[in-house]
Amino acid sequence: MAVIIDVRNCIQLLRSCSAVAGQQLHQLLLKSGHVPSSLPPSNSLLLMYARCSPLHQHDARRLFDEMPVKNCFSYNSVITSHLNSGDHHAALNIFRSMPERNTFSWNTIITGIVSTGNLDMAHSLLIEMPVKDPVACNAVLHRYVRRGRADEAFALLRTVGQCSGADASSPWNDPFVLATIVGACADWMKYDFGKQAHARMVVSKIEQDLVLSCALVNMYCKCGDLDSARYVLNGLTQVDEFSLSALIYGYASCGHLHEAIRLFDRKEEPSIAMWNSLISGCAFACCGNDAFALFARMMRSDVLPDSSTYASILNVCGFSVMVNPGQQIHGCGLKCGAVNDIIVASALIDFYSKCGLWEDACRAFRELRFHDTIVLNSMITVYSNCGQIEEARRIFDMITGKSVISWNSMVVGLSQNGHARDALGLFCEMHRLGLRLDKVAIASALSASSSICSISFGEQIFSLATVLGLQSDHVVASSLIDLYCKCGSLANGCRIFEEIDKPDEVLWNSMLIGYASNGYGHEALELLELMKTKGIKPSERTFIAVLSACCHSGLVKEGLTWFHRMQADFSVSPSAEHYACVTDLLVRAGRLEESVEFIENMPFEADAVSWTTVIGGCKAQGNEAMMQKVAKKLMEMESSHPSFALSYFHALCCQPIPGPLVGGSAAAKDVNKWLDEIIGGYDSSIREFHGGDDQKLLISLLKILCRHYGKLRSPFGSDPSQEGIAGPEMAVTKLFSSCKSSGAHKGEYGAIVHCMKNIPSENQIQATAKEVQNPLVSGRRKEALQYAQADVFNGENPTVDGNYGNLHYGKLWYQYTSS
């Protein structure tokens, strides 16, 4: 017997009841025979299931299948239920099976597909839609913009506009669609399209509400058209704070600070948002002093800065290298606790990094209670820049959700710190994991390949770049040119350069450096002239490459000419690097006295590099008197600049001392492998030589590796078990790792400097090397080591007491100084 119930009352209850109550009503309607035979209560139940938990999707679908009669409302409800539960394929199949569809049907399926991220399918459905509705159109456009695919959004809107024509209901005339498009034009600096959208509003007489007007002001300000932004603002009946802040930021960011302040002062009590617009605008225009003065004025106005304020002011202090103001901002942040904010902490670390205050950046990081991926990525760069690559790797390993920036930062850090093979291994791991490889990763891997002169691996990386469509990217091309030129394949470097359409300054400089490093001075000067005819203005780096090319090719007259022309004709002030190039140019030409006079007439105090260059020239020409004079000057500098002594030591190490193993029968690969085994602690023969001469051997091996790899390496290699061992080896490690420290003691370097000044003559070196070469080539490594530890100072064994004990220098040192 059918149960008699009030159907209207049940339908009313289904509109707002819970899923449990809805199921009870479903049972009553089922017993009364109204469901599924009657359309209104069945549709109400479908709507209830679609509105409630996705767990009831199957109940909705079962009811839908049982209904003998269905209309658009029925289909739309069950489609919504499937979309809410995440079953988009079922929703799309039901949509395709509809006998007829209304606008709501199209909007429901398109917005649902958009939520899944399948923009291609959503785009196809929108094009298929008979009458383009603004709701569906705005959903697709908004997701395109959010995904960074603004150009596709603009193209879609043009297509939709052509389909709709001049219809008043066209999406082109919808305020929400226009607000989305104008906002995208602001974010992506699409001024022309934004102006077309504004023109469409005027022609179609679309009423510009507050949201649309604010979007227009913001777009014009970000695109630099301040007159149009002011025109839109003046047309507002009520000026809101957002529009005024956008215009203030626009004027300040373009350098019109007085006009920005005049607009700012129109408000009696400006909010923190307006203060942030003014300060961030100054920061964008790199007006550091003005931004700092505004920050001080803000503090006097009893307006407390927020995280955006601190981030803006710290960014401009870092960019302008304003150390003292930035430290004062840090103090303010400490007082109010703002440094605990992750945004402020990230800006603080970036500020200290840009100022080269690595220890302060590390301290700021250590004081953080919490950190996110962005901060950890910054610290990878910080530790890499200050040479603490192990710490950078530790930070990288502790990031749980590594982004592409995390991987790129670690690859760059490893490559810059002489760990080329580790960098390439990490790059291969990125590729194996299927991570998105961008131009930064490709360029870093190419740079690592060039540092180990591996053309084959570099060409594989470039092939991958070609597959990814990055072969024409200027950064990638510049790294590839650098690879070919460093490996001596200048022709291939020129070919890559010539294939680039409209090369920028970086590419021109890369090619100039390639010519310079391969000794093609005349070709480098011809390329410089061609660069000028193409309208590319030479920069500081350009002239470093030109002067280096002249230096390596003996073009003394041309080098001096371009050194004087760089400031007179191109307004490029010579830096220390330019002076160092000219010094090297004069020294290589044998004009030692002229080089000393040139150094003494520098507009700033000469560094150790310039003086050590002269010492090298004196040594090569046998000018002992001048070498002793310059060496004395360097030792005097050591009292105020401890790092000068170590620079002197490095310079002497790099002087070419001929030996019989240059191009000899000992394969470089085998020799370097043997050295790596000893340095890593894997060769048992080294254990027998831990007596008084162990430092002599270790320093010799360090020097060889320095010559081969271009950077100093730890004597423990990659063996972590040796890191905690105390002894002479650790002392040597500390000695070399302190080369970047500014607080080193004079005694730490005195022994090295004194010993290096007593290098034996070339004949003595060759005689000693002959004794070592035969056992080494024949595989008698232990006997070679015994020869290497013999003394070669004419029967004397000079020792110099220093903080690290007696430093002895044996035959192995001299045998490999030229290898």
Coordinates of C-alpha atoms in Angstrom, one line a residue, residues 272-695:
I272 CA 50.0 50.4 5.1
A273 CA 49.1 49.4 1.6
M274 CA 49.8 52.9 0.3
W275 CA 53.0 53.1 2.1
N276 CA 54.1 49.8 0.6
S277 CA 53.2 51.0 -2.9
L278 CA 55.3 54.1 -2.5
I279 CA 58.3 52.3 -0.9
S280 CA 58.2 49.3 -3.3
G281 CA 58.0 51.7 -6.3
C282 CA 61.2 53.4 -5.1
A283 CA 62.7 50.0 -4.6
F284 CA 61.8 49.0 -8.2
A285 CA 63.4 52.3 -9.5
C286 CA 66.5 51.5 -7.5
C287 CA 66.1 54.7 -5.4
G288 CA 67.6 53.2 -2.3
N289 CA 68.1 56.4 -0.3
D290 CA 64.6 57.6 -1.1
A291 CA 63.1 54.3 -0.1
F292 CA 65.1 54.4 3.2
A293 CA 64.0 58.0 3.9
L294 CA 60.3 57.0 3.3
F295 CA 60.7 54.1 5.6
A296 CA 62.0 56.4 8.3
R297 CA 59.1 58.8 7.7
M298 CA 56.7 55.9 7.9
M299 CA 58.1 54.9 11.3
R300 CA 57.7 58.5 12.6
S301 CA 54.0 58.4 11.4
D302 CA 53.4 55.6 13.9
V303 CA 52.5 53.2 11.0
L304 CA 54.0 49.8 11.7
P305 CA 55.6 48.2 8.7
D306 CA 54.5 44.7 7.6
S307 CA 56.4 41.9 5.9
S308 CA 55.9 43.5 2.5
T309 CA 57.5 46.8 3.7
Y310 CA 60.6 45.0 5.1
A311 CA 60.9 42.8 2.0
S312 CA 60.9 45.9 -0.3
I313 CA 63.3 48.0 1.7
L314 CA 65.7 45.0 2.2
N315 CA 65.6 44.2 -1.5
V316 CA 66.6 47.7 -2.5
C317 CA 69.3 47.8 0.1
G318 CA 70.7 44.6 -1.2
F319 CA 70.6 45.7 -4.9
S320 CA 72.2 49.0 -4.1
V321 CA 74.7 47.4 -1.6
M322 CA 73.5 49.8 1.2
V323 CA 75.0 47.8 4.0
N324 CA 74.5 50.2 6.9
P325 CA 70.8 51.1 6.1
G326 CA 70.1 47.4 5.6
Q327 CA 71.6 46.5 8.9
Q328 CA 69.4 49.2 10.5
I329 CA 66.4 47.7 8.9
H330 CA 67.5 44.3 10.3
G331 CA 67.6 45.9 13.8
C332 CA 64.1 47.3 13.4
G333 CA 62.9 43.8 12.3
L334 CA 64.6 42.2 15.4
K335 CA 62.9 44.7 17.8
C336 CA 59.4 44.1 16.5
G337 CA 59.9 40.4 15.7
A338 CA 59.4 40.8 11.9
V339 CA 62.5 38.7 11.1
N340 CA 60.6 35.6 12.2
D341 CA 58.3 36.1 9.2
I342 CA 59.5 33.8 6.4
I343 CA 59.2 36.5 3.7
V344 CA 61.3 39.0 5.7
A345 CA 63.8 36.3 6.6
S346 CA 64.2 35.4 2.9
A347 CA 64.7 39.1 2.0
L348 CA 67.2 39.5 4.8
I349 CA 69.3 36.5 3.6
D350 CA 69.1 37.9 0.1
F351 CA 70.3 41.3 1.3
Y352 CA 73.3 40.0 3.0
S353 CA 74.1 37.7 0.1
K354 CA 74.0 40.6 -2.4
C355 CA 76.3 42.6 -0.1
G356 CA 78.8 39.7 0.0
L357 CA 78.3 39.2 3.8
W358 CA 78.0 35.5 3.7
E359 CA 78.5 34.9 7.4
D360 CA 75.7 37.3 8.3
A361 CA 73.5 35.6 5.7
C362 CA 74.3 32.2 7.3
R363 CA 73.6 33.6 10.8
A364 CA 70.3 35.0 9.7
F365 CA 69.4 31.5 8.4
R366 CA 70.5 29.8 11.6
E367 CA 68.3 32.1 13.7
L368 CA 65.2 31.1 11.7
R369 CA 62.7 28.9 13.6
F370 CA 60.9 27.8 10.4
H371 CA 62.0 27.8 6.8
D372 CA 60.4 26.9 3.5
T373 CA 61.7 25.7 0.2
I374 CA 62.4 29.3 -1.0
V375 CA 64.6 30.1 1.9
L376 CA 66.4 26.7 1.6
N377 CA 67.0 27.4 -2.1
S378 CA 68.5 30.8 -1.2
M379 CA 70.8 29.1 1.3
I380 CA 72.1 26.6 -1.3
T381 CA 73.2 29.6 -3.3
V382 CA 74.7 31.4 -0.3
Y383 CA 76.7 28.4 0.9
S384 CA 77.9 27.7 -2.7
N385 CA 79.0 31.3 -3.2
C386 CA 81.1 31.3 0.0
G387 CA 82.7 27.9 -0.9
Q388 CA 80.9 25.8 1.6
I389 CA 79.6 23.3 -1.0
E390 CA 79.2 20.4 1.6
E391 CA 76.9 22.6 3.6
A392 CA 75.0 23.5 0.4
R393 CA 74.6 19.8 -0.3
R394 CA 73.3 19.2 3.2
I395 CA 70.7 21.9 2.7
F396 CA 69.7 20.4 -0.6
D397 CA 69.3 16.9 0.9
M398 CA 67.0 18.2 3.6
I399 CA 64.5 19.7 1.2
T400 CA 61.6 17.3 1.1
G401 CA 59.7 18.8 -1.8
K402 CA 62.6 19.9 -4.1
S403 CA 61.6 22.3 -6.8
V404 CA 63.4 22.8 -10.2
I405 CA 65.0 25.8 -8.6
S406 CA 66.4 23.6 -5.8
W407 CA 68.0 21.2 -8.3
N408 CA 69.3 24.1 -10.5
S409 CA 70.8 25.9 -7.5
M410 CA 72.7 22.8 -6.5
V411 CA 73.9 22.0 -10.0
V412 CA 75.2 25.6 -10.4
G413 CA 76.8 25.5 -7.0
L414 CA 78.7 22.3 -7.7
S415 CA 79.8 23.5 -11.1
Q416 CA 81.1 26.8 -9.7
N417 CA 83.0 25.2 -6.9
G418 CA 85.0 22.8 -9.1
H419 CA 82.8 19.7 -8.6
A420 CA 82.0 19.4 -12.3
R421 CA 81.5 15.6 -12.2
D422 CA 79.1 15.8 -9.3
A423 CA 77.2 18.6 -11.1
L424 CA 76.8 16.4 -14.2
G425 CA 75.8 13.5 -12.0
L426 CA 73.1 15.6 -10.4
F427 CA 72.0 16.8 -13.8
C428 CA 71.7 13.2 -15.1
E429 CA 69.6 12.4 -12.0
M430 CA 67.2 15.3 -12.8
H431 CA 66.8 13.9 -16.3
R432 CA 66.3 10.4 -15.0
L433 CA 63.6 11.6 -12.6
G434 CA 61.8 13.3 -15.4
L435 CA 62.1 16.8 -13.9
R436 CA 61.6 19.8 -16.2
L437 CA 65.0 20.9 -17.5
D438 CA 65.1 24.6 -18.2
K439 CA 67.8 26.8 -19.7
V440 CA 69.5 27.3 -16.2
A441 CA 70.0 23.5 -15.8
I442 CA 71.2 23.1 -19.4
A443 CA 73.6 26.0 -19.2
S444 CA 75.0 24.8 -15.9
A445 CA 75.6 21.3 -17.2
L446 CA 77.3 22.7 -20.3
S447 CA 79.5 24.9 -18.0
A448 CA 80.4 21.8 -15.9
S449 CA 81.3 20.0 -19.2
S450 CA 83.5 22.8 -20.2
S451 CA 85.4 22.8 -16.9
I452 CA 86.4 19.2 -17.5
C453 CA 86.8 19.7 -21.3
S454 CA 84.3 17.0 -22.2
I455 CA 83.0 17.9 -25.6
S456 CA 81.2 14.6 -26.0
F457 CA 79.1 15.0 -22.9
G458 CA 78.5 18.7 -23.7
E459 CA 77.2 17.8 -27.1
Q460 CA 74.8 15.2 -25.6
I461 CA 73.5 17.9 -23.3
F462 CA 73.0 20.3 -26.3
S463 CA 71.2 17.6 -28.2
L464 CA 68.8 17.3 -25.2
A465 CA 68.4 21.1 -25.3
T466 CA 67.5 20.9 -29.0
V467 CA 64.8 18.3 -28.2
L468 CA 63.5 20.7 -25.5
G469 CA 63.5 23.6 -27.9
L470 CA 66.2 25.5 -26.0
Q471 CA 68.9 25.4 -28.8
S472 CA 68.3 29.1 -29.7
D473 CA 68.3 30.4 -26.2
H474 CA 71.1 32.9 -25.7
V475 CA 72.1 31.5 -22.3
V476 CA 72.4 28.0 -23.6
A477 CA 74.2 29.1 -26.8
S478 CA 76.6 31.1 -24.7
S479 CA 77.5 28.1 -22.6
L480 CA 78.0 25.9 -25.6
I481 CA 80.3 28.5 -27.3
D482 CA 82.3 28.6 -24.0
L483 CA 82.5 24.8 -24.0
Y484 CA 83.8 24.6 -27.6
C485 CA 86.3 27.4 -27.1
K486 CA 87.7 26.0 -23.8
C487 CA 88.2 22.7 -25.5
G488 CA 90.0 24.3 -28.4
S489 CA 87.2 23.8 -31.0
L490 CA 87.0 27.4 -32.0
A491 CA 85.5 26.6 -35.4
N492 CA 82.5 25.0 -33.8
G493 CA 82.1 27.9 -31.4
C494 CA 82.1 30.3 -34.3
R495 CA 79.5 28.1 -36.1
I496 CA 77.1 28.2 -33.1
F497 CA 77.6 32.0 -32.8
E498 CA 76.8 32.5 -36.5
E499 CA 73.6 30.5 -36.3
I500 CA 72.1 32.7 -33.5
D501 CA 69.7 35.3 -34.8
K502 CA 70.4 38.7 -33.3
P503 CA 73.0 37.7 -30.6
D504 CA 73.0 39.8 -27.5
E505 CA 76.0 41.3 -25.6
V506 CA 76.5 38.1 -23.6
L507 CA 77.0 36.0 -26.8
W508 CA 79.3 38.6 -28.3
N509 CA 81.4 38.6 -25.1
S510 CA 81.5 34.8 -25.1
M511 CA 82.8 34.7 -28.6
L512 CA 85.4 37.4 -27.8
I513 CA 86.6 35.4 -24.7
G514 CA 86.8 32.3 -26.9
Y515 CA 89.1 34.1 -29.4
A516 CA 91.1 35.5 -26.5
S517 CA 91.6 32.1 -24.7
N518 CA 92.8 30.5 -28.0
G519 CA 95.2 33.3 -28.8
Y520 CA 93.4 34.8 -31.8
G521 CA 94.0 38.5 -30.9
H522 CA 93.5 40.0 -34.4
E523 CA 90.2 38.0 -34.9
A524 CA 89.0 39.3 -31.5
L525 CA 89.6 42.9 -32.5
E526 CA 87.8 42.4 -35.8
L527 CA 84.9 40.9 -33.9
L528 CA 84.8 43.9 -31.7
E529 CA 84.6 46.2 -34.7
L530 CA 81.7 44.1 -36.1
M531 CA 80.0 44.2 -32.7
K532 CA 80.1 48.0 -32.8
T533 CA 78.6 48.1 -36.3
K534 CA 75.7 45.9 -35.1
G535 CA 74.8 48.5 -32.5
I536 CA 75.9 46.4 -29.5
K537 CA 77.5 48.7 -26.9
P538 CA 80.7 47.2 -25.4
S539 CA 80.6 46.6 -21.6
E540 CA 83.2 46.1 -18.9
R541 CA 83.3 42.3 -19.7
T542 CA 83.7 43.1 -23.4
F543 CA 86.9 45.0 -22.7
I544 CA 88.2 42.4 -20.3
A545 CA 87.9 39.9 -23.2
V546 CA 89.6 42.3 -25.7
L547 CA 92.5 43.1 -23.4
S548 CA 92.9 39.5 -22.6
A549 CA 93.0 38.7 -26.3
C550 CA 95.7 41.3 -26.9
C551 CA 97.6 39.9 -23.9
H552 CA 97.7 36.4 -25.2
S553 CA 98.6 37.5 -28.7
G554 CA 101.3 40.0 -27.8
L555 CA 99.4 43.0 -29.2
V556 CA 100.8 45.5 -26.8
K557 CA 100.1 48.6 -28.8
E558 CA 96.5 47.6 -29.6
G559 CA 95.9 46.6 -26.0
L560 CA 97.0 49.9 -24.6
T561 CA 95.0 51.8 -27.2
W562 CA 91.8 50.0 -26.3
F563 CA 92.5 50.4 -22.6
H564 CA 92.5 54.2 -23.1
R565 CA 89.6 54.2 -25.6
M566 CA 87.2 52.3 -23.3
Q567 CA 86.6 55.3 -21.1
A568 CA 87.1 58.0 -23.6
D569 CA 84.9 56.6 -26.4
F570 CA 82.5 54.2 -24.5
S571 CA 82.3 55.7 -21.0
V572 CA 83.4 52.4 -19.4
S573 CA 85.6 53.1 -16.3
P574 CA 88.5 50.6 -16.0
S575 CA 88.1 48.2 -13.1
A576 CA 90.8 46.2 -11.2
E577 CA 90.4 43.4 -13.8
H578 CA 91.2 45.8 -16.7
Y579 CA 94.3 47.0 -14.9
A580 CA 95.3 43.4 -14.2
C581 CA 95.0 42.6 -17.9
V582 CA 97.2 45.5 -18.9
T583 CA 99.7 44.6 -16.3
D584 CA 99.8 41.1 -17.6
L585 CA 100.1 42.5 -21.2
L586 CA 103.2 44.5 -20.2
V587 CA 104.8 41.7 -18.2
R588 CA 104.4 39.2 -21.1
A589 CA 106.0 41.7 -23.4
G590 CA 109.0 42.0 -21.1
R591 CA 108.3 45.6 -20.1
L592 CA 108.7 45.0 -16.4
E593 CA 109.6 48.5 -15.3
E594 CA 106.7 49.9 -17.3
S595 CA 104.4 47.4 -15.6
V596 CA 105.6 48.4 -12.1
E597 CA 105.1 52.1 -13.0
F598 CA 101.6 51.3 -14.4
I599 CA 100.7 49.5 -11.1
E600 CA 101.9 52.3 -8.9
N601 CA 99.9 54.8 -10.9
M602 CA 96.6 53.0 -10.5
P603 CA 93.7 55.1 -9.2
F604 CA 93.3 52.6 -6.4
E605 CA 95.5 50.4 -4.3
A606 CA 96.9 47.5 -6.3
D607 CA 95.9 44.0 -5.2
A608 CA 98.2 41.0 -4.9
V609 CA 97.3 39.7 -8.3
S610 CA 99.0 42.6 -10.1
W611 CA 102.2 42.3 -8.0
T612 CA 102.4 38.5 -8.3
T613 CA 102.0 38.9 -12.1
V614 CA 105.2 41.0 -12.1
I615 CA 106.9 38.5 -9.9
G616 CA 106.2 35.8 -12.5
G617 CA 107.6 38.0 -15.2
C618 CA 110.8 38.6 -13.1
K619 CA 111.2 34.9 -12.6
A620 CA 110.7 34.1 -16.3
Q621 CA 113.3 36.7 -17.3
G622 CA 115.7 36.0 -14.5
N623 CA 115.4 39.5 -13.0
E624 CA 116.3 38.6 -9.4
A625 CA 116.7 42.2 -8.2
M626 CA 113.3 43.3 -9.3
M627 CA 111.7 40.1 -8.0
Q628 CA 113.2 40.6 -4.6
K629 CA 112.0 44.2 -4.6
V630 CA 108.4 43.3 -5.5
A631 CA 108.4 40.3 -3.1
K632 CA 109.4 42.7 -0.3
K633 CA 106.5 44.9 -1.2
L634 CA 104.1 42.0 -1.1
M635 CA 105.4 40.9 2.3
E636 CA 104.9 44.4 3.6
M637 CA 101.3 44.3 2.4
E638 CA 100.8 41.1 4.3
S639 CA 100.7 42.9 7.6
S640 CA 97.5 44.7 6.6
H641 CA 96.2 42.2 4.1
P642 CA 97.0 38.6 5.2
S643 CA 95.5 37.2 2.0
F644 CA 98.3 38.8 -0.1
A645 CA 100.8 36.2 1.1
L646 CA 98.6 33.4 0.0
S647 CA 98.1 35.1 -3.4
Y648 CA 101.8 35.4 -3.7
F649 CA 102.1 31.7 -3.0
H650 CA 99.5 30.8 -5.6
A651 CA 101.1 33.0 -8.2
L652 CA 104.5 31.3 -7.8
C653 CA 102.8 27.9 -8.0
C654 CA 101.3 28.8 -11.3
Q655 CA 104.7 29.8 -12.9
P656 CA 105.6 27.4 -15.8
I657 CA 108.7 25.4 -14.7
P658 CA 109.7 23.1 -17.5
G659 CA 110.1 19.4 -16.7
P660 CA 110.7 16.2 -18.7
L661 CA 107.2 14.9 -18.1
V662 CA 105.7 17.6 -20.3
G663 CA 104.4 15.6 -23.2
G664 CA 106.3 12.6 -21.9
S665 CA 105.5 8.9 -21.8
A666 CA 103.5 9.0 -18.6
A667 CA 99.8 9.3 -19.6
A668 CA 98.1 12.2 -17.8
K669 CA 95.0 10.0 -17.2
D670 CA 97.1 7.4 -15.3
V671 CA 99.0 10.0 -13.3
N672 CA 95.9 11.8 -12.3
K673 CA 94.2 8.6 -11.3
W674 CA 97.2 7.7 -9.2
L675 CA 97.1 11.1 -7.5
D676 CA 93.4 10.8 -6.8
E677 CA 94.0 7.4 -5.1
I678 CA 96.7 8.9 -2.9
I679 CA 94.7 12.0 -2.0
G680 CA 91.6 9.9 -1.3
G681 CA 93.6 7.8 1.1
Y682 CA 93.2 4.5 -0.8
D683 CA 96.8 3.8 -1.6
S684 CA 98.4 1.8 1.1
S685 CA 101.9 2.9 0.3
I686 CA 101.1 6.4 1.6
R687 CA 100.7 4.9 5.1
E688 CA 104.4 4.3 5.3
F689 CA 105.3 7.9 4.8
H690 CA 103.5 9.6 7.8
G691 CA 106.8 10.7 9.2
G692 CA 108.3 14.2 9.1
D693 CA 107.9 14.6 5.3
D694 CA 104.2 13.9 5.0
Q695 CA 103.3 17.6 4.6

